[in-house]
mmCIF file of C-alpha atoms in Angstrom:
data_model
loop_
_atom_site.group_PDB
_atom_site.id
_atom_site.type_symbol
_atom_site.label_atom_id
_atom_site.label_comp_id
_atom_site.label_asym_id
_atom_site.label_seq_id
_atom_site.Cartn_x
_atom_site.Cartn_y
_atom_site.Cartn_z
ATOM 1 C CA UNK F 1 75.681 131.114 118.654
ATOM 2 C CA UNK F 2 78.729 129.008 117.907
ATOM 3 C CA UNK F 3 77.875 125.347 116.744
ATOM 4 C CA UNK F 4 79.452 122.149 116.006
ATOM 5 C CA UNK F 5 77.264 119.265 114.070
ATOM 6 C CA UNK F 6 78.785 115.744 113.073
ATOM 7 C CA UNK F 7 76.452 113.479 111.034
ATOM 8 C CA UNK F 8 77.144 109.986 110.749
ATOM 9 C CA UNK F 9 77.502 108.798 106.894
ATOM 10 C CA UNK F 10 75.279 105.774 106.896
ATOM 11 C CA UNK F 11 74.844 103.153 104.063
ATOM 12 C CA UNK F 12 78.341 103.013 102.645
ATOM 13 C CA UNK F 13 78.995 99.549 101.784
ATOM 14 C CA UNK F 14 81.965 97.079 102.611
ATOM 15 C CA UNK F 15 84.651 98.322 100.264
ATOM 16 C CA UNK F 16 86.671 96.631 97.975
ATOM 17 C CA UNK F 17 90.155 97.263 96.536
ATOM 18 C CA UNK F 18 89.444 99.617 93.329
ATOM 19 C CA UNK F 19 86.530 101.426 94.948
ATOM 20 C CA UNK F 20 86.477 104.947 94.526
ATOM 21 C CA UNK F 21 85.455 106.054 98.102
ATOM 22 C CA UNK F 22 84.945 110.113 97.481
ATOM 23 C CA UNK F 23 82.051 108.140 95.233
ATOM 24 C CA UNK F 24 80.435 105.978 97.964
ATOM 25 C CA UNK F 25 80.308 108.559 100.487
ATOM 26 C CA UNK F 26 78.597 111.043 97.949
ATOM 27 C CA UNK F 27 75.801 108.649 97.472
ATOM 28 C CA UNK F 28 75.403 107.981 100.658
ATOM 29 C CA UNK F 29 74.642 111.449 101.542
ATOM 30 C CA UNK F 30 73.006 111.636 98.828
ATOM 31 C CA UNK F 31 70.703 108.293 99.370
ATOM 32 C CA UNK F 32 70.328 110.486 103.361
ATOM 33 C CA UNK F 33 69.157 113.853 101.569
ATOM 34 C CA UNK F 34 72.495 115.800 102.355
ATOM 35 C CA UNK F 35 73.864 118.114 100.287
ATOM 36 C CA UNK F 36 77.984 118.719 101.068
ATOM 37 C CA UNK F 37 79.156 122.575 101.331
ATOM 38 C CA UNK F 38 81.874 124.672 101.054
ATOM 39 C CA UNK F 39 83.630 124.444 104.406
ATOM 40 C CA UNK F 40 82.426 121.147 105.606
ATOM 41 C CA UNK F 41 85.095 118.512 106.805
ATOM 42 C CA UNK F 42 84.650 114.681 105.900
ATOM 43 C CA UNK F 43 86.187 112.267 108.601
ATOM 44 C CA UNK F 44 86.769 108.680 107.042
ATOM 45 C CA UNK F 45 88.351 105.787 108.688
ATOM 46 C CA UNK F 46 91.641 104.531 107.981
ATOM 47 C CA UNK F 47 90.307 101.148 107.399
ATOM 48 C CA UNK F 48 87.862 101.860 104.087
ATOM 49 C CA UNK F 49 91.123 103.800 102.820
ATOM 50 C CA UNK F 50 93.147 101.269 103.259
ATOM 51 C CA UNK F 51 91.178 98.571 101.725
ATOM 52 C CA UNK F 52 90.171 100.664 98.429
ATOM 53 C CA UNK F 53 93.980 101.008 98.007
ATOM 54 C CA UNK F 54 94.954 97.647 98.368
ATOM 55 C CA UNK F 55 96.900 98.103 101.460
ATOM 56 C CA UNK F 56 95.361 94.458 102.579
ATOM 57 C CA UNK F 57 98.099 91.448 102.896
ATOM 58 C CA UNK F 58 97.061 87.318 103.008
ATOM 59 C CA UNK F 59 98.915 85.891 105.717
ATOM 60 C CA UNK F 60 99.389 83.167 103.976
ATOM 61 C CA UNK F 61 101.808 84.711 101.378
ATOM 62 C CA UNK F 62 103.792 86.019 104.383
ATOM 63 C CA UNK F 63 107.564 84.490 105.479
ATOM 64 C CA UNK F 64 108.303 84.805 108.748
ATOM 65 C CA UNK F 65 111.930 85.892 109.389
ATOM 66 C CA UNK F 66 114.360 84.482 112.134
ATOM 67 C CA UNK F 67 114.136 87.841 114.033
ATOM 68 C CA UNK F 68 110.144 87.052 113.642
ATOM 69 C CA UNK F 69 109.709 83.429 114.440
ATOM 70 C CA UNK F 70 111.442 84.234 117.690
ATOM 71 C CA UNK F 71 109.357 87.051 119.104
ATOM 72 C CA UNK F 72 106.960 85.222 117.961
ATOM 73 C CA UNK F 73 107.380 81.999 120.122
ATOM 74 C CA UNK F 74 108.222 83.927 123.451
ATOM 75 C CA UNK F 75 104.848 86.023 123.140
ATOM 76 C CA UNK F 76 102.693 83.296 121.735
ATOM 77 C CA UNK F 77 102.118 85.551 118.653
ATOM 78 C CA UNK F 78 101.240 84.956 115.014
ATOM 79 C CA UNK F 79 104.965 84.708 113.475
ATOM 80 C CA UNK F 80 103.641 85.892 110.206
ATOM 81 C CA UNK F 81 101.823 89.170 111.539
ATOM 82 C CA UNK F 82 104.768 90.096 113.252
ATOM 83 C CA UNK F 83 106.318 89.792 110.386
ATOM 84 C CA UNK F 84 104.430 92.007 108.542
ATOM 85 C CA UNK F 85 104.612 94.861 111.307
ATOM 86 C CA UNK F 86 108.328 94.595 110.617
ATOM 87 C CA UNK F 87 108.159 95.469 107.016
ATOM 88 C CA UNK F 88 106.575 98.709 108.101
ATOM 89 C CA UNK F 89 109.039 99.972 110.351
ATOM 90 C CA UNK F 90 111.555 101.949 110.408
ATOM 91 C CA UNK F 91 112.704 101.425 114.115
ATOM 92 C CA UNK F 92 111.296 99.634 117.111
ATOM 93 C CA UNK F 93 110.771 101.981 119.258
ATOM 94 C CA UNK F 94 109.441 99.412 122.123
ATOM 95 C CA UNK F 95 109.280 95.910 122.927
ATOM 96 C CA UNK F 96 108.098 94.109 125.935
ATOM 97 C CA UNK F 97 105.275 92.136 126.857
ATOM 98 C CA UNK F 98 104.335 91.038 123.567
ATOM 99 C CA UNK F 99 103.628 94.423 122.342
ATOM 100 C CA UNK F 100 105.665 96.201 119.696
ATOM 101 C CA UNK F 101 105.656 99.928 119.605
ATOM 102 C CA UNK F 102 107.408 100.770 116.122
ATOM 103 C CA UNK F 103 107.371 104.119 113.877
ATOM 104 C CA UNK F 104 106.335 103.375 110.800
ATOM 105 C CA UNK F 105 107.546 104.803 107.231
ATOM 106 C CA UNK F 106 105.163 108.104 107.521
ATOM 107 C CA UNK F 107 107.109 108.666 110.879
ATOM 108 C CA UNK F 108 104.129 107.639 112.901
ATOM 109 C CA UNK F 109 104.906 105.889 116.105
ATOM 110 C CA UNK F 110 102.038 103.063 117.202
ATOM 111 C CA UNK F 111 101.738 99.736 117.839
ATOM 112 C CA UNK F 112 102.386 96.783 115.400
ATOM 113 C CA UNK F 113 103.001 99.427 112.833
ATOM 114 C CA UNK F 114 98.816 100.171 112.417
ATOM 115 C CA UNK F 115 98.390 96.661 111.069
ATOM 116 C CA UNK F 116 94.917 95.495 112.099
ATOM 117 C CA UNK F 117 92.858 92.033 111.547
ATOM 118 C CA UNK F 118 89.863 93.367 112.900
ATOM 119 C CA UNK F 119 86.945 93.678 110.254
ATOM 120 C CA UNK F 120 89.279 92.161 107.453
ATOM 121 C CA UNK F 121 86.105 90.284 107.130
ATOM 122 C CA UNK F 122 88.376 87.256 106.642
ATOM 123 C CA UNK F 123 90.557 84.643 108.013
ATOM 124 C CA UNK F 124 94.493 85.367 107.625
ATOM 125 C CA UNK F 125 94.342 89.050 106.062
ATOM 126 C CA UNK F 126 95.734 91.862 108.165
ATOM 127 C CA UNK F 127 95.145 95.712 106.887
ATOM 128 C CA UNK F 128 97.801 98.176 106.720
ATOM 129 C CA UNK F 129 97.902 102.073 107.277
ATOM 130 C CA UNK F 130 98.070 103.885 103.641
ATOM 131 C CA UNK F 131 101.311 104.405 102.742
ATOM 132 C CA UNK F 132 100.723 108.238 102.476
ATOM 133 C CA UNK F 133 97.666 109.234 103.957
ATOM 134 C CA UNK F 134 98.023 112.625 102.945
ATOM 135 C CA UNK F 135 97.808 112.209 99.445
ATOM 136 C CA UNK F 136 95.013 109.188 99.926
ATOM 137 C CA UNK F 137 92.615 112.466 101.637
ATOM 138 C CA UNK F 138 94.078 114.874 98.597
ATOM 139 C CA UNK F 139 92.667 112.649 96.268
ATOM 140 C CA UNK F 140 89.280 112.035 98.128
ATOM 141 C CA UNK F 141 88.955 115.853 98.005
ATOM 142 C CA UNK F 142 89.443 116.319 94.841
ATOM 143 C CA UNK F 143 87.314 113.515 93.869
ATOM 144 C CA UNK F 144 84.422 115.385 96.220
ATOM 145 C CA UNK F 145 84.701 118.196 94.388
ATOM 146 C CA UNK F 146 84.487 116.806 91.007
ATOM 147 C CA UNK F 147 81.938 114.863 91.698
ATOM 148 C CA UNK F 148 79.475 117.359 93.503
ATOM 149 C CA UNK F 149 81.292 121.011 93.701
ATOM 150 C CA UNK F 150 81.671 121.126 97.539
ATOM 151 C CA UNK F 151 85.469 122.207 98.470
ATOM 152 C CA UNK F 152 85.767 120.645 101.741
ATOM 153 C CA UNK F 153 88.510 119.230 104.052
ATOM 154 C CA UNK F 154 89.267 115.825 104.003
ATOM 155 C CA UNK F 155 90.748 114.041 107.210
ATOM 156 C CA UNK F 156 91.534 110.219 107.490
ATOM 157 C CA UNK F 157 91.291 108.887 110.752
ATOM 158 C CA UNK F 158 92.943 105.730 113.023
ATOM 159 C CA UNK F 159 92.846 104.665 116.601
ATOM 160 C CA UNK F 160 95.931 105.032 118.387
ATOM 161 C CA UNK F 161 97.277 104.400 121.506
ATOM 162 C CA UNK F 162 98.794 107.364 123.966
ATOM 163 C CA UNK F 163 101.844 108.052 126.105
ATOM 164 C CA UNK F 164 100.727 108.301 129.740
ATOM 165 C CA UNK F 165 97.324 108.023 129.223
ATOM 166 C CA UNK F 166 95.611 104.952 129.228
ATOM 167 C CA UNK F 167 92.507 103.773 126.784
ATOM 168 C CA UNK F 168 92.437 104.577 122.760
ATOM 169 C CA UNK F 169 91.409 107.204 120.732
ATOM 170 C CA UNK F 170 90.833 108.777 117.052
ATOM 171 C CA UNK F 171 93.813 110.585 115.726
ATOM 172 C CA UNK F 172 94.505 112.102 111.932
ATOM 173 C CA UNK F 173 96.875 109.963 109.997
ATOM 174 C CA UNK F 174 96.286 112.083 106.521
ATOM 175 C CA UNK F 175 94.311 115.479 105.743
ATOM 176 C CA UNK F 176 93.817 117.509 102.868
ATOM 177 C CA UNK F 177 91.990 121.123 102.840
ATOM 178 C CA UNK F 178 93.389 122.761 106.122
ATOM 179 C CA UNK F 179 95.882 122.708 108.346
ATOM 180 C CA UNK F 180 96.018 119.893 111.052
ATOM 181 C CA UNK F 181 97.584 122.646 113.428
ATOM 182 C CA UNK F 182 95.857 125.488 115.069
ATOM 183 C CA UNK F 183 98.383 128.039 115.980
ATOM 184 C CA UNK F 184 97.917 130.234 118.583
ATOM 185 C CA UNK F 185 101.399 132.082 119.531
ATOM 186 C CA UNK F 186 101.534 135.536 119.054
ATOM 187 C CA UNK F 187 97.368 135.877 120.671
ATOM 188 C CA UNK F 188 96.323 136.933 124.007
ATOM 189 C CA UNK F 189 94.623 134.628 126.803
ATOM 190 C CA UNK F 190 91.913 136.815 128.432
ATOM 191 C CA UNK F 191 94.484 138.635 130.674
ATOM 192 C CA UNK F 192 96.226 140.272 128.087
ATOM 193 C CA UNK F 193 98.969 137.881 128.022
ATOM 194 C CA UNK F 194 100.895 136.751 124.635
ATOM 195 C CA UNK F 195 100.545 133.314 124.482
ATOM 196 C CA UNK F 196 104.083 131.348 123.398
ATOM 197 C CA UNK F 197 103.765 128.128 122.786
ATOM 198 C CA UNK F 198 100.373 127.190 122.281
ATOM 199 C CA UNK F 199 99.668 124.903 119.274
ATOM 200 C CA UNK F 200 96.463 123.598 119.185
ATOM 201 C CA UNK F 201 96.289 119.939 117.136
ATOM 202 C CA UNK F 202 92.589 120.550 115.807
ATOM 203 C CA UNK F 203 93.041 117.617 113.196
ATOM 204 C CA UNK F 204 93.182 115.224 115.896
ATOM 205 C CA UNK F 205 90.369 116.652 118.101
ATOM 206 C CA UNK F 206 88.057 116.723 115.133
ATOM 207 C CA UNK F 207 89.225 113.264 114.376
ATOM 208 C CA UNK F 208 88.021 112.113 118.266
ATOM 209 C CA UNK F 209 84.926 113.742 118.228
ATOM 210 C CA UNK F 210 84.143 111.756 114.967
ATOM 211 C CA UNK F 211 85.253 108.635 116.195
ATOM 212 C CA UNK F 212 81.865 109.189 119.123
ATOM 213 C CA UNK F 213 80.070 108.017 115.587
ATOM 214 C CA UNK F 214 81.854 105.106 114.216
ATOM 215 C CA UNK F 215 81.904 102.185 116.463
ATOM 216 C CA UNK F 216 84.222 99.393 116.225
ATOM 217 C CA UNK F 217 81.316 97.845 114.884
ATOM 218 C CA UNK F 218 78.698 100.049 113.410
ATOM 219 C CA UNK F 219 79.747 99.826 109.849
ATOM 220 C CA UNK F 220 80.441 103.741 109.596
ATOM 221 C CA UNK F 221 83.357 105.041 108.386
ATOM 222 C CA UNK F 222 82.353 108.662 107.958
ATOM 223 C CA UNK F 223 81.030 111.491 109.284
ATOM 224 C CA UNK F 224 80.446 114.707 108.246
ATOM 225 C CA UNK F 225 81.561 117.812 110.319
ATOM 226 C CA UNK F 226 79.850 121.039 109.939
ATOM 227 C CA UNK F 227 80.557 124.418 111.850
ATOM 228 C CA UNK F 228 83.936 124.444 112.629
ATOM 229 C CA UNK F 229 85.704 127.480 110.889
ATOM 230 C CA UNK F 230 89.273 126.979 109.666
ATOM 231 C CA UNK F 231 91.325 128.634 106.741
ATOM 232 C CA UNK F 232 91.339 126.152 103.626
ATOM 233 C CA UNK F 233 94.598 125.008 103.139
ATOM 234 C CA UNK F 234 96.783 122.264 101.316
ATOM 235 C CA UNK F 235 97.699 121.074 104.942
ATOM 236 C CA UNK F 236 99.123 117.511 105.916
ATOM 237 C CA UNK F 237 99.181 115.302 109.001
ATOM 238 C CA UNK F 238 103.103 115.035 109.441
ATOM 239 C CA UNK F 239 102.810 118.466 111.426
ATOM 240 C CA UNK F 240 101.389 116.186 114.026
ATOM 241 C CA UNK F 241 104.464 114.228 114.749
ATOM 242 C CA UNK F 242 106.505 115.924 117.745
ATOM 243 C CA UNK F 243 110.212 115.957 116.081
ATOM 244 C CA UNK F 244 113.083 113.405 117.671
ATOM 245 C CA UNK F 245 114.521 116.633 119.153
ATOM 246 C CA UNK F 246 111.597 117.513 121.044
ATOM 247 C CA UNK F 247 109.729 114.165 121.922
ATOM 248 C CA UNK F 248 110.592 113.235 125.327
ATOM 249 C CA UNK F 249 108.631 109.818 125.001
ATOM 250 C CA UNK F 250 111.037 108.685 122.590
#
């Protein structure tokens, strides 16, 4: 019988910049009597990433420019966060209402660039995406390895918003271990039928069904996935991003 099981991590601790997070969530399954195994898949937020990497930014060092100051005024915004989503763009994408839809360096299109205040934990610091989160779930995984044996996948997760569709969900901003794309062209439906253009973004539906364990507010950023079969591969989250060509929504 086919099964899927996702564990919530409990008892990692508030991370700091430095901290070696393959290392926290090791002991924590360890401290929960779980051993991790070849061909499990670790789901960590964005957020614990971010902050062991130093991708955290005082407000209070931050210059607003003109362009800043006056979006700004006309949305009643902070002039020095939108400031900050500005450095991390490489085009606006969308602007109205207060709202900035940008794509950031990675080529990932989101509001305010992924910068977040929520559980900074303190006044005036904002949190930004890795700056390759690829290579920030490579190192995890080999970290995990070295540390208990276990070759597993490694995907860093993020809330994001979604053409057409309203309310947010968990996608994959970085993975390491296997491929974020399932790709079905060349199979059959049941029919018979050669399916053509079928490309199934597994990275992102394991990343939802792992966000049903971290709440906003639950202090749990990981969970561990176990049953879901996929070829080990080097693998990276840019596959995600519909090219300029293609992406009507652009």
């Amino acid at each position: 019988m086919a099964a899927l099981t996702l564990t919530a991590i409990e008892g990692i601790p508030m991370v700091q910049d430095g901290d070696n997070v393959a290392e926290l969530v090791v002991r924590a399954l360890d401290k929960m009597g779980l051993e991790l195994h070849n061909g499990d898949i670790l789901t960590i937020c964005q957020k614990i990433v971010s902050k062991s990497e130093g991708r955290v930014v005082d407000l209070k060092t931050i210059e607003p420019s003109h362009l800043a100051r006056n979006f700004a005024a006309r949305w009643d915004k902070d002039p020095r966060a939108v400031e900050l989503v500005l450095r991390n763009t490489n085009r606006i994408v969308r602007n109205d209402n207060g709202v900035l839809i940008v794509e950031t360096g990675p080529g990932w299109v989101c509001a305010n660039a992924g910068m977040d205040e929520s559980n900074s934990l303190v006044d005036n610091r904002a949190i930004l995406l890795p700056e390759d989160g690829d290579a920030s779930a490579a190192r995890i995984r080999a970290d995990v390895k070295r540390l208990c044996g276990a070759d597993v996948a490694v995907l860093i997760t993020d809330t994001f918003g979604r053409p057409w569709r309203d309310g947010l969900t968990e996608v994959c901003i970085g993975i390491s271990g296997m491929d974020a794309m399932l790709d079905l062209r060349g199979t059959t439906d049941l029919g018979g039928r050669e399916l053509h253009h079928t490309v199934i973004a597994v990275a992102d539906e394991l990343a939802s069904a792992a966000g049903l364990l971290m709440p906003k507010a639950g202090a749990t950023p990981a969970v561990l996935i176990r049953g879901y079969k996929y070829e080990p591969a080097e693998g990276t989250a840019k596959t995600l991003i519909r090219p300029p060509a293609a992406d009507l929504f652009r």
